[in-house]
Structure formats: C-alpha cells, structure tokens
C-alpha cells in the first residue's frame, strides 16, 4: 500500500480485539536502527502461541484464543528453532526481516536455561511467543505499508484477510488518546525504600572491593493496583517517551508496555549480528545550553565510560562463543544518543555467525543481556539473587522477533511496564561500579523509572484519591 498506515489505527482496528497480538513499535525512527513497525496476530490455520515456564518438561502450544492445542518437548529455545526450521520460506523480495516468524519475549528468569539457576519464580510466564501469521509492516522511511499472511498455496482465508485489512486501512483515522491528567509520584511506592536501596548499593560496593564482580546491575520496582486500560496507557507512553525498540504485547492476561531504547541482538539474513549496549544515563534539561553541557559530561565521565566498557567486553566475549573467529569488532564506542527524558551512552558490537549457527543459538549464548547483569555475568547474577528479593520477570529480559528467513531483532526489556491481573509493575536500576555514589544511583534509578510510567494517572490506580495504591511488603 503506497502510504504509511497510522500504527495506532492499525492496532485498534486489527489487533486490539484479540487476546494475543503484537505491536513492535518504532515510535522513534532512527536511520539504520528503527525503520519499520510491525503489528499482527496469530491468525489462520497456522496461528499459534508458544508459552513456557522454566522447569517445565515441555512448551505449551495454544491457539489464537489461548486454548491448549498441545505440547512440544524441551525448552523454548529448542521449540523456536524447530518451528522456524519447519516453516522456513524464502522472502528475499521483502524489504524487512520479520516474514511470518515469531514475536514475543524471554523473561529474565529464563537465565536458568542458560546456566544460572533461579531462586525465585516469576508471576508471568518465562517466555511467550506469537506466530506472526497475519502481519502489517509499516515502512516509516519510504512511506509504505505491507500486508503479509503466512499460508500454504490455495488457502483462501489468507487472501480474504489481506483484502479486508486493505479496505480497513484505506479509510484510517487515528484514535483519540485520552489526556494524562494528574500524573503520579512513585518515589514513595518503591518495593525497596530509599534507605534500603542505599544499603544495597553499599553491599554491591563491598562485593566489588572484594573482587567478586567488576559491575553489578542493581534494580528496584514499583508494583501497583491497576484498573486502567493498558492499551490507552501505552498510547500515552509512546507519545511522551518514543523509543526505537518500543512494543506493546497482548498475551492473554499479561500486557507488556515497552519503550526500550536498547537493542540486545540483531541478526541479519546474511548472518551479521549486532548488539547496542547502553550504560551511562543523564537527565535531559530544558535549557539547550545546559542540556548540551550534560551531554558532554556524560560522554567524558570516567564512571559511565567504565560501565560501558565492561559491558562491551562482556558482549565481545558472549559473541566470541558463537561467532566466526576474528569477526567480532566494535564499530562504535561510547556514542551519546538523546531521548525524550535522558541522554544515553551507547556502543555497538558486531560479529558474523558461522554456517550452521542461527539466531536462536546466539540468543541463548548471550542471554540475559550483560547490561542488565554486570560482569562477570554468572557470578554477578548470583550476587543479584542474594540482594534482590523478587523475580524480575519480563523486565531485564529480551523482546522482539525471529523471522523465517533466519533474521532476528531483540531489545533489552527496560523502560517497561507489565500489566497482569489487576496489577502494574515497572522496574528500573543501574550499574554499580567502584566509584558509584549510592545517592546518585538512587536518583538515576528514579529517573529511569519515570519513562515507562509517564501518563499513568490516579484514575488508573484506583480512583481520584489514589485509594488503590498498595506497596508490596519491603524486605
């Protein structure tokens, strides 16, 4: 279609009524990074949902409404590899890499299948992946919209869906997004109160001085009663905090509202793989001159440069376990990128996969993303489990797609709120290194927490008085 469809209209018209759907949302378009947005659902006879919990002997297979259809023995990594191999189709004529594959997330506790045992259980499934059998792809650079259906020859339902979707989108109109109203102050609603968080930072510093780790990613969480509409909240979130790796996933009784600026992994159909770790954050300022000073200070800070360098080294090591020997390199180091609320320090690591190795194998080797753990990864995750009194769940995991042509693109799940059965949670944190200041670390955590919760009002959490607030018990 020779125009860029409005993604909010596409979502409301084609995806919102369905219990399982996805919206991979390039709400902030960046050349070479975020050209396309993808929206879709598991329609047609090949539509399915894969759901998995760590420790289960099999992956559940659900139909498009969430009803059980069967099981696949093994873990989610094996199930995805098998399904992608079974359904592989040549799609070189498409200008994008999501060509009827799977869209979903890996939660942080999936680390148990990657060599780091869990001590806690997430309330949400550890992985959910939707077959992208009905797909709208929006090209923000060329101003085009593609409709894609996965089917076998002679299946009329795919042709009917494309015709119906074309007609629906031809008369598009953007939905009205309610105003934000009275935004909330979350500082008093943290699971770990300020004094305890400062103590935890000091405990991290003790581990660093003892030589147990070089860098520890410590996090906190807000968990609230939630009576609002997740879709409306996400539409407000994307307008006030646009990001290149944003997403809205509707997964039965779980909704993921993500405004991530960080790429975890991208694998092209040619086997070239890339990660863009973020370490180093500073708040935006309203005065352009002051904002420019903050940006330059971030780029020159010894502390933030050290944080970023250690994660780059960790990723080079992770890539080196799978990529061709000699192919791993760092084409961009310590570049500053600016978003609606923060400046971020970003590096780029690249490599190339050898023949016989795929994107799922690379993901298993690199998961969880080092920017959410610290280094060395396995020992640091043990320290995190000792300090944090909760599972991280979807937060700190990875979200995105695996295509049928061998490509993949996954973010790091940060700046994200998760709605589930009347609750809304959001995590935030920061990397602790030897010269970290506990008070500054607490302030940085609060700054990051603001992004996914912009637009949340008192009406969303129990009425105009905020009577629905309830802080989970602090440890």
mmCIF file of C-alpha atoms in Angstrom, residues 187-445:
data_model
loop_
_atom_site.group_PDB
_atom_site.id
_atom_site.type_symbol
_atom_site.label_atom_id
_atom_site.label_comp_id
_atom_site.label_asym_id
_atom_site.label_seq_id
_atom_site.Cartn_x
_atom_site.Cartn_y
_atom_site.Cartn_z
ATOM 1 C CA UNK A 187 9.171 7.631 44.881
ATOM 2 C CA UNK A 188 7.171 6.533 47.956
ATOM 3 C CA UNK A 189 5.830 3.394 46.254
ATOM 4 C CA UNK A 190 9.074 1.554 45.556
ATOM 5 C CA UNK A 191 9.286 -2.060 46.624
ATOM 6 C CA UNK A 192 12.706 -1.322 48.141
ATOM 7 C CA UNK A 193 12.550 2.023 50.027
ATOM 8 C CA UNK A 194 15.285 4.605 49.630
ATOM 9 C CA UNK A 195 17.289 3.733 52.755
ATOM 10 C CA UNK A 196 17.299 0.026 51.927
ATOM 11 C CA UNK A 197 18.280 0.709 48.322
ATOM 12 C CA UNK A 198 21.233 2.804 49.507
ATOM 13 C CA UNK A 199 22.251 -0.101 51.761
ATOM 14 C CA UNK A 200 22.026 -2.472 48.794
ATOM 15 C CA UNK A 201 24.290 -0.217 46.751
ATOM 16 C CA UNK A 202 26.794 -0.300 49.630
ATOM 17 C CA UNK A 203 26.525 -4.111 49.661
ATOM 18 C CA UNK A 204 27.329 -4.110 45.932
ATOM 19 C CA UNK A 205 30.365 -1.919 46.584
ATOM 20 C CA UNK A 206 31.579 -4.384 49.208
ATOM 21 C CA UNK A 207 31.342 -7.199 46.643
ATOM 22 C CA UNK A 208 33.255 -5.099 44.127
ATOM 23 C CA UNK A 209 36.006 -4.279 46.628
ATOM 24 C CA UNK A 210 36.234 -7.975 47.492
ATOM 25 C CA UNK A 211 36.860 -8.791 43.828
ATOM 26 C CA UNK A 212 33.640 -10.792 43.410
ATOM 27 C CA UNK A 213 32.471 -8.657 40.460
ATOM 28 C CA UNK A 214 33.501 -5.688 38.318
ATOM 29 C CA UNK A 215 29.994 -4.278 37.825
ATOM 30 C CA UNK A 216 26.604 -5.178 39.340
ATOM 31 C CA UNK A 217 23.273 -4.121 37.847
ATOM 32 C CA UNK A 218 21.012 -3.473 40.843
ATOM 33 C CA UNK A 219 17.287 -2.850 40.269
ATOM 34 C CA UNK A 220 14.148 -1.761 42.084
ATOM 35 C CA UNK A 221 10.435 -1.987 41.267
ATOM 36 C CA UNK A 222 7.078 -0.280 41.598
ATOM 37 C CA UNK A 223 4.068 -2.606 41.804
ATOM 38 C CA UNK A 224 0.592 -1.014 41.886
ATOM 39 C CA UNK A 225 -3.081 -1.860 41.757
ATOM 40 C CA UNK A 226 -4.156 -1.107 38.176
ATOM 41 C CA UNK A 227 -7.709 -0.502 36.960
ATOM 42 C CA UNK A 228 -6.863 1.386 33.761
ATOM 43 C CA UNK A 229 -6.715 0.371 30.110
ATOM 44 C CA UNK A 230 -3.241 -0.959 29.168
ATOM 45 C CA UNK A 231 -3.699 -0.015 25.501
ATOM 46 C CA UNK A 232 -4.574 3.595 26.329
ATOM 47 C CA UNK A 233 -1.658 3.814 28.761
ATOM 48 C CA UNK A 234 0.731 2.505 26.108
ATOM 49 C CA UNK A 235 -0.510 5.063 23.568
ATOM 50 C CA UNK A 236 0.238 7.818 26.088
ATOM 51 C CA UNK A 237 3.615 6.248 26.870
ATOM 52 C CA UNK A 238 4.696 6.141 23.213
ATOM 53 C CA UNK A 239 3.762 9.784 22.664
ATOM 54 C CA UNK A 240 5.677 11.075 25.651
ATOM 55 C CA UNK A 241 8.643 8.687 25.552
ATOM 56 C CA UNK A 242 9.127 7.495 21.939
ATOM 57 C CA UNK A 243 11.839 4.869 21.514
ATOM 58 C CA UNK A 244 13.330 2.846 18.634
ATOM 59 C CA UNK A 245 12.612 -0.566 20.253
ATOM 60 C CA UNK A 246 9.215 0.125 21.780
ATOM 61 C CA UNK A 247 6.485 -2.525 21.871
ATOM 62 C CA UNK A 248 3.021 -3.429 23.090
ATOM 63 C CA UNK A 249 2.325 -7.146 23.537
ATOM 64 C CA UNK A 250 -1.113 -8.512 24.424
ATOM 65 C CA UNK A 251 -0.545 -12.025 25.783
ATOM 66 C CA UNK A 252 -3.760 -13.232 27.362
ATOM 67 C CA UNK A 253 -3.804 -11.890 30.911
ATOM 68 C CA UNK A 254 -0.355 -10.250 30.503
ATOM 69 C CA UNK A 255 0.251 -6.970 28.667
ATOM 70 C CA UNK A 256 3.761 -5.610 28.095
ATOM 71 C CA UNK A 257 4.165 -1.828 27.574
ATOM 72 C CA UNK A 258 7.737 -1.208 26.485
ATOM 73 C CA UNK A 259 9.618 1.967 25.497
ATOM 74 C CA UNK A 260 13.107 0.484 25.294
ATOM 75 C CA UNK A 261 15.938 2.425 23.645
ATOM 76 C CA UNK A 262 18.341 -0.550 23.732
ATOM 77 C CA UNK A 263 18.987 -3.254 21.162
ATOM 78 C CA UNK A 264 20.022 -6.594 22.645
ATOM 79 C CA UNK A 265 20.688 -8.527 19.435
ATOM 80 C CA UNK A 266 20.047 -8.159 15.754
ATOM 81 C CA UNK A 267 20.887 -10.911 13.270
ATOM 82 C CA UNK A 268 20.511 -10.269 9.540
ATOM 83 C CA UNK A 269 19.633 -12.850 6.933
ATOM 84 C CA UNK A 270 23.315 -12.665 5.951
ATOM 85 C CA UNK A 271 24.407 -13.822 9.431
ATOM 86 C CA UNK A 272 25.802 -10.443 10.545
ATOM 87 C CA UNK A 273 24.888 -9.876 14.200
ATOM 88 C CA UNK A 274 24.892 -6.722 16.302
ATOM 89 C CA UNK A 275 24.306 -5.544 19.855
ATOM 90 C CA UNK A 276 23.988 -1.941 21.070
ATOM 91 C CA UNK A 277 24.549 -1.946 24.845
ATOM 92 C CA UNK A 278 23.589 1.143 26.850
ATOM 93 C CA UNK A 279 25.453 2.065 30.012
ATOM 94 C CA UNK A 280 25.536 5.657 31.185
ATOM 95 C CA UNK A 281 22.428 7.810 31.681
ATOM 96 C CA UNK A 282 21.889 11.528 32.356
ATOM 97 C CA UNK A 283 18.640 13.556 32.528
ATOM 98 C CA UNK A 284 17.591 15.913 29.733
ATOM 99 C CA UNK A 285 17.444 19.626 30.618
ATOM 100 C CA UNK A 286 15.001 22.210 29.336
ATOM 101 C CA UNK A 287 17.692 24.808 28.658
ATOM 102 C CA UNK A 288 19.546 23.786 25.434
ATOM 103 C CA UNK A 289 22.854 25.142 26.681
ATOM 104 C CA UNK A 290 22.652 23.249 29.976
ATOM 105 C CA UNK A 291 21.427 20.156 28.123
ATOM 106 C CA UNK A 292 24.495 20.272 25.891
ATOM 107 C CA UNK A 293 26.768 20.504 28.945
ATOM 108 C CA UNK A 294 25.064 17.460 30.494
ATOM 109 C CA UNK A 295 25.503 15.551 27.252
ATOM 110 C CA UNK A 296 29.225 16.345 27.090
ATOM 111 C CA UNK A 297 29.737 15.475 30.762
ATOM 112 C CA UNK A 298 28.105 12.079 30.179
ATOM 113 C CA UNK A 299 30.468 11.358 27.284
ATOM 114 C CA UNK A 300 33.557 12.311 29.324
ATOM 115 C CA UNK A 301 32.628 10.759 32.695
ATOM 116 C CA UNK A 302 35.163 8.159 33.833
ATOM 117 C CA UNK A 303 32.423 6.268 35.698
ATOM 118 C CA UNK A 304 29.992 5.950 32.767
ATOM 119 C CA UNK A 305 32.799 5.120 30.346
ATOM 120 C CA UNK A 306 33.942 2.333 32.689
ATOM 121 C CA UNK A 307 30.364 0.965 32.954
ATOM 122 C CA UNK A 308 30.022 0.878 29.183
ATOM 123 C CA UNK A 309 33.472 -0.576 28.531
ATOM 124 C CA UNK A 310 32.897 -3.531 30.864
ATOM 125 C CA UNK A 311 29.604 -4.444 29.151
ATOM 126 C CA UNK A 312 31.207 -4.102 25.713
ATOM 127 C CA UNK A 313 33.930 -6.532 26.812
ATOM 128 C CA UNK A 314 31.303 -8.924 28.177
ATOM 129 C CA UNK A 315 29.382 -8.839 24.884
ATOM 130 C CA UNK A 316 32.539 -9.383 22.864
ATOM 131 C CA UNK A 317 33.101 -12.496 24.957
ATOM 132 C CA UNK A 318 29.474 -13.674 24.501
ATOM 133 C CA UNK A 319 29.654 -13.116 20.743
ATOM 134 C CA UNK A 320 33.021 -14.853 20.615
ATOM 135 C CA UNK A 321 31.468 -18.078 21.933
ATOM 136 C CA UNK A 322 29.305 -18.354 18.795
ATOM 137 C CA UNK A 323 30.554 -16.004 16.034
ATOM 138 C CA UNK A 324 33.232 -16.714 13.452
ATOM 139 C CA UNK A 325 36.739 -16.336 14.820
ATOM 140 C CA UNK A 326 38.069 -12.852 14.150
ATOM 141 C CA UNK A 327 34.685 -11.396 13.147
ATOM 142 C CA UNK A 328 33.813 -9.687 16.453
ATOM 143 C CA UNK A 329 34.554 -5.947 16.463
ATOM 144 C CA UNK A 330 33.311 -2.628 17.911
ATOM 145 C CA UNK A 331 32.463 -0.138 15.116
ATOM 146 C CA UNK A 332 31.035 2.476 17.507
ATOM 147 C CA UNK A 333 32.218 3.071 21.068
ATOM 148 C CA UNK A 334 30.720 5.456 23.667
ATOM 149 C CA UNK A 335 28.366 7.397 21.389
ATOM 150 C CA UNK A 336 25.778 9.649 23.075
ATOM 151 C CA UNK A 337 22.129 9.223 21.990
ATOM 152 C CA UNK A 338 19.404 11.571 23.245
ATOM 153 C CA UNK A 339 15.807 10.595 24.033
ATOM 154 C CA UNK A 340 12.774 12.399 25.433
ATOM 155 C CA UNK A 341 13.853 12.214 29.084
ATOM 156 C CA UNK A 342 17.518 11.092 29.066
ATOM 157 C CA UNK A 343 20.860 11.072 27.289
ATOM 158 C CA UNK A 344 22.398 7.583 26.978
ATOM 159 C CA UNK A 345 25.917 6.299 26.270
ATOM 160 C CA UNK A 346 25.707 3.624 23.559
ATOM 161 C CA UNK A 347 28.268 1.335 21.935
ATOM 162 C CA UNK A 348 27.921 -1.139 19.063
ATOM 163 C CA UNK A 349 29.366 -4.673 18.933
ATOM 164 C CA UNK A 350 29.220 -6.734 15.712
ATOM 165 C CA UNK A 351 30.163 -10.204 14.523
ATOM 166 C CA UNK A 352 29.176 -12.843 11.963
ATOM 167 C CA UNK A 353 27.622 -16.251 12.568
ATOM 168 C CA UNK A 354 29.282 -19.320 11.038
ATOM 169 C CA UNK A 355 27.364 -21.713 8.803
ATOM 170 C CA UNK A 356 25.082 -23.981 10.802
ATOM 171 C CA UNK A 357 24.595 -21.476 13.646
ATOM 172 C CA UNK A 358 21.389 -19.486 13.965
ATOM 173 C CA UNK A 359 19.929 -16.514 15.812
ATOM 174 C CA UNK A 360 18.310 -18.674 18.499
ATOM 175 C CA UNK A 361 21.661 -20.236 19.400
ATOM 176 C CA UNK A 362 23.303 -16.804 19.606
ATOM 177 C CA UNK A 363 20.479 -15.569 21.845
ATOM 178 C CA UNK A 364 20.896 -18.466 24.254
ATOM 179 C CA UNK A 365 24.645 -17.803 24.423
ATOM 180 C CA UNK A 366 24.156 -14.093 25.207
ATOM 181 C CA UNK A 367 21.091 -14.227 27.486
ATOM 182 C CA UNK A 368 20.425 -12.378 29.735
ATOM 183 C CA UNK A 369 21.868 -9.190 28.270
ATOM 184 C CA UNK A 370 25.024 -8.159 30.113
ATOM 185 C CA UNK A 371 23.797 -4.583 30.511
ATOM 186 C CA UNK A 372 21.166 -5.943 32.946
ATOM 187 C CA UNK A 373 23.501 -8.220 34.902
ATOM 188 C CA UNK A 374 27.027 -6.847 35.093
ATOM 189 C CA UNK A 375 30.301 -8.707 34.773
ATOM 190 C CA UNK A 376 31.423 -11.411 35.133
ATOM 191 C CA UNK A 377 27.916 -12.500 34.290
ATOM 192 C CA UNK A 378 27.341 -15.773 36.172
ATOM 193 C CA UNK A 379 28.883 -14.709 39.494
ATOM 194 C CA UNK A 380 27.198 -11.298 39.287
ATOM 195 C CA UNK A 381 23.774 -12.889 38.765
ATOM 196 C CA UNK A 382 24.356 -14.874 41.969
ATOM 197 C CA UNK A 383 25.036 -11.609 43.823
ATOM 198 C CA UNK A 384 21.900 -10.045 42.313
ATOM 199 C CA UNK A 385 19.802 -13.006 43.520
ATOM 200 C CA UNK A 386 21.188 -12.504 47.028
ATOM 201 C CA UNK A 387 20.340 -8.775 47.079
ATOM 202 C CA UNK A 388 17.056 -8.542 45.185
ATOM 203 C CA UNK A 389 14.032 -10.018 46.945
ATOM 204 C CA UNK A 390 11.869 -10.657 43.879
ATOM 205 C CA UNK A 391 11.877 -12.134 40.389
ATOM 206 C CA UNK A 392 12.438 -9.613 37.603
ATOM 207 C CA UNK A 393 10.005 -11.344 35.246
ATOM 208 C CA UNK A 394 9.639 -9.773 31.806
ATOM 209 C CA UNK A 395 11.788 -6.801 32.902
ATOM 210 C CA UNK A 396 15.515 -7.295 32.163
ATOM 211 C CA UNK A 397 14.720 -9.956 29.569
ATOM 212 C CA UNK A 398 14.546 -9.573 25.780
ATOM 213 C CA UNK A 399 11.651 -8.831 23.422
ATOM 214 C CA UNK A 400 11.357 -8.866 19.642
ATOM 215 C CA UNK A 401 11.144 -11.304 16.742
ATOM 216 C CA UNK A 402 12.686 -14.266 14.951
ATOM 217 C CA UNK A 403 11.976 -14.323 11.204
ATOM 218 C CA UNK A 404 11.511 -17.351 8.964
ATOM 219 C CA UNK A 405 14.446 -16.275 6.807
ATOM 220 C CA UNK A 406 16.937 -16.555 9.692
ATOM 221 C CA UNK A 407 16.921 -12.931 10.863
ATOM 222 C CA UNK A 408 16.105 -11.698 14.380
ATOM 223 C CA UNK A 409 15.856 -8.427 16.273
ATOM 224 C CA UNK A 410 15.532 -8.283 20.073
ATOM 225 C CA UNK A 411 15.603 -5.430 22.558
ATOM 226 C CA UNK A 412 16.587 -5.282 26.203
ATOM 227 C CA UNK A 413 13.359 -5.008 28.212
ATOM 228 C CA UNK A 414 13.895 -1.734 30.051
ATOM 229 C CA UNK A 415 11.648 1.343 30.418
ATOM 230 C CA UNK A 416 8.801 -1.178 30.556
ATOM 231 C CA UNK A 417 5.564 -1.641 32.483
ATOM 232 C CA UNK A 418 3.842 -5.031 32.759
ATOM 233 C CA UNK A 419 0.110 -5.333 33.471
ATOM 234 C CA UNK A 420 -1.236 -8.620 34.813
ATOM 235 C CA UNK A 421 -4.498 -9.440 36.589
ATOM 236 C CA UNK A 422 -5.142 -6.016 38.113
ATOM 237 C CA UNK A 423 -1.504 -5.122 38.855
ATOM 238 C CA UNK A 424 1.012 -2.922 37.053
ATOM 239 C CA UNK A 425 4.744 -3.265 37.675
ATOM 240 C CA UNK A 426 7.802 -1.468 36.343
ATOM 241 C CA UNK A 427 11.458 -1.998 37.131
ATOM 242 C CA UNK A 428 14.486 0.282 36.943
ATOM 243 C CA UNK A 429 18.076 0.211 38.113
ATOM 244 C CA UNK A 430 21.655 0.988 37.286
ATOM 245 C CA UNK A 431 25.162 -0.388 37.085
ATOM 246 C CA UNK A 432 27.167 -0.226 40.306
ATOM 247 C CA UNK A 433 30.932 0.196 39.860
ATOM 248 C CA UNK A 434 33.672 1.029 42.357
ATOM 249 C CA UNK A 435 33.217 4.803 42.179
ATOM 250 C CA UNK A 436 29.392 4.706 42.334
ATOM 251 C CA UNK A 437 27.730 7.046 44.806
ATOM 252 C CA UNK A 438 24.661 5.444 46.493
ATOM 253 C CA UNK A 439 22.591 8.647 46.451
ATOM 254 C CA UNK A 440 23.339 9.285 42.775
ATOM 255 C CA UNK A 441 22.499 5.663 41.936
ATOM 256 C CA UNK A 442 19.117 6.048 43.652
ATOM 257 C CA UNK A 443 18.408 9.234 41.697
ATOM 258 C CA UNK A 444 19.356 7.550 38.398
ATOM 259 C CA UNK A 445 17.031 4.639 39.171
#
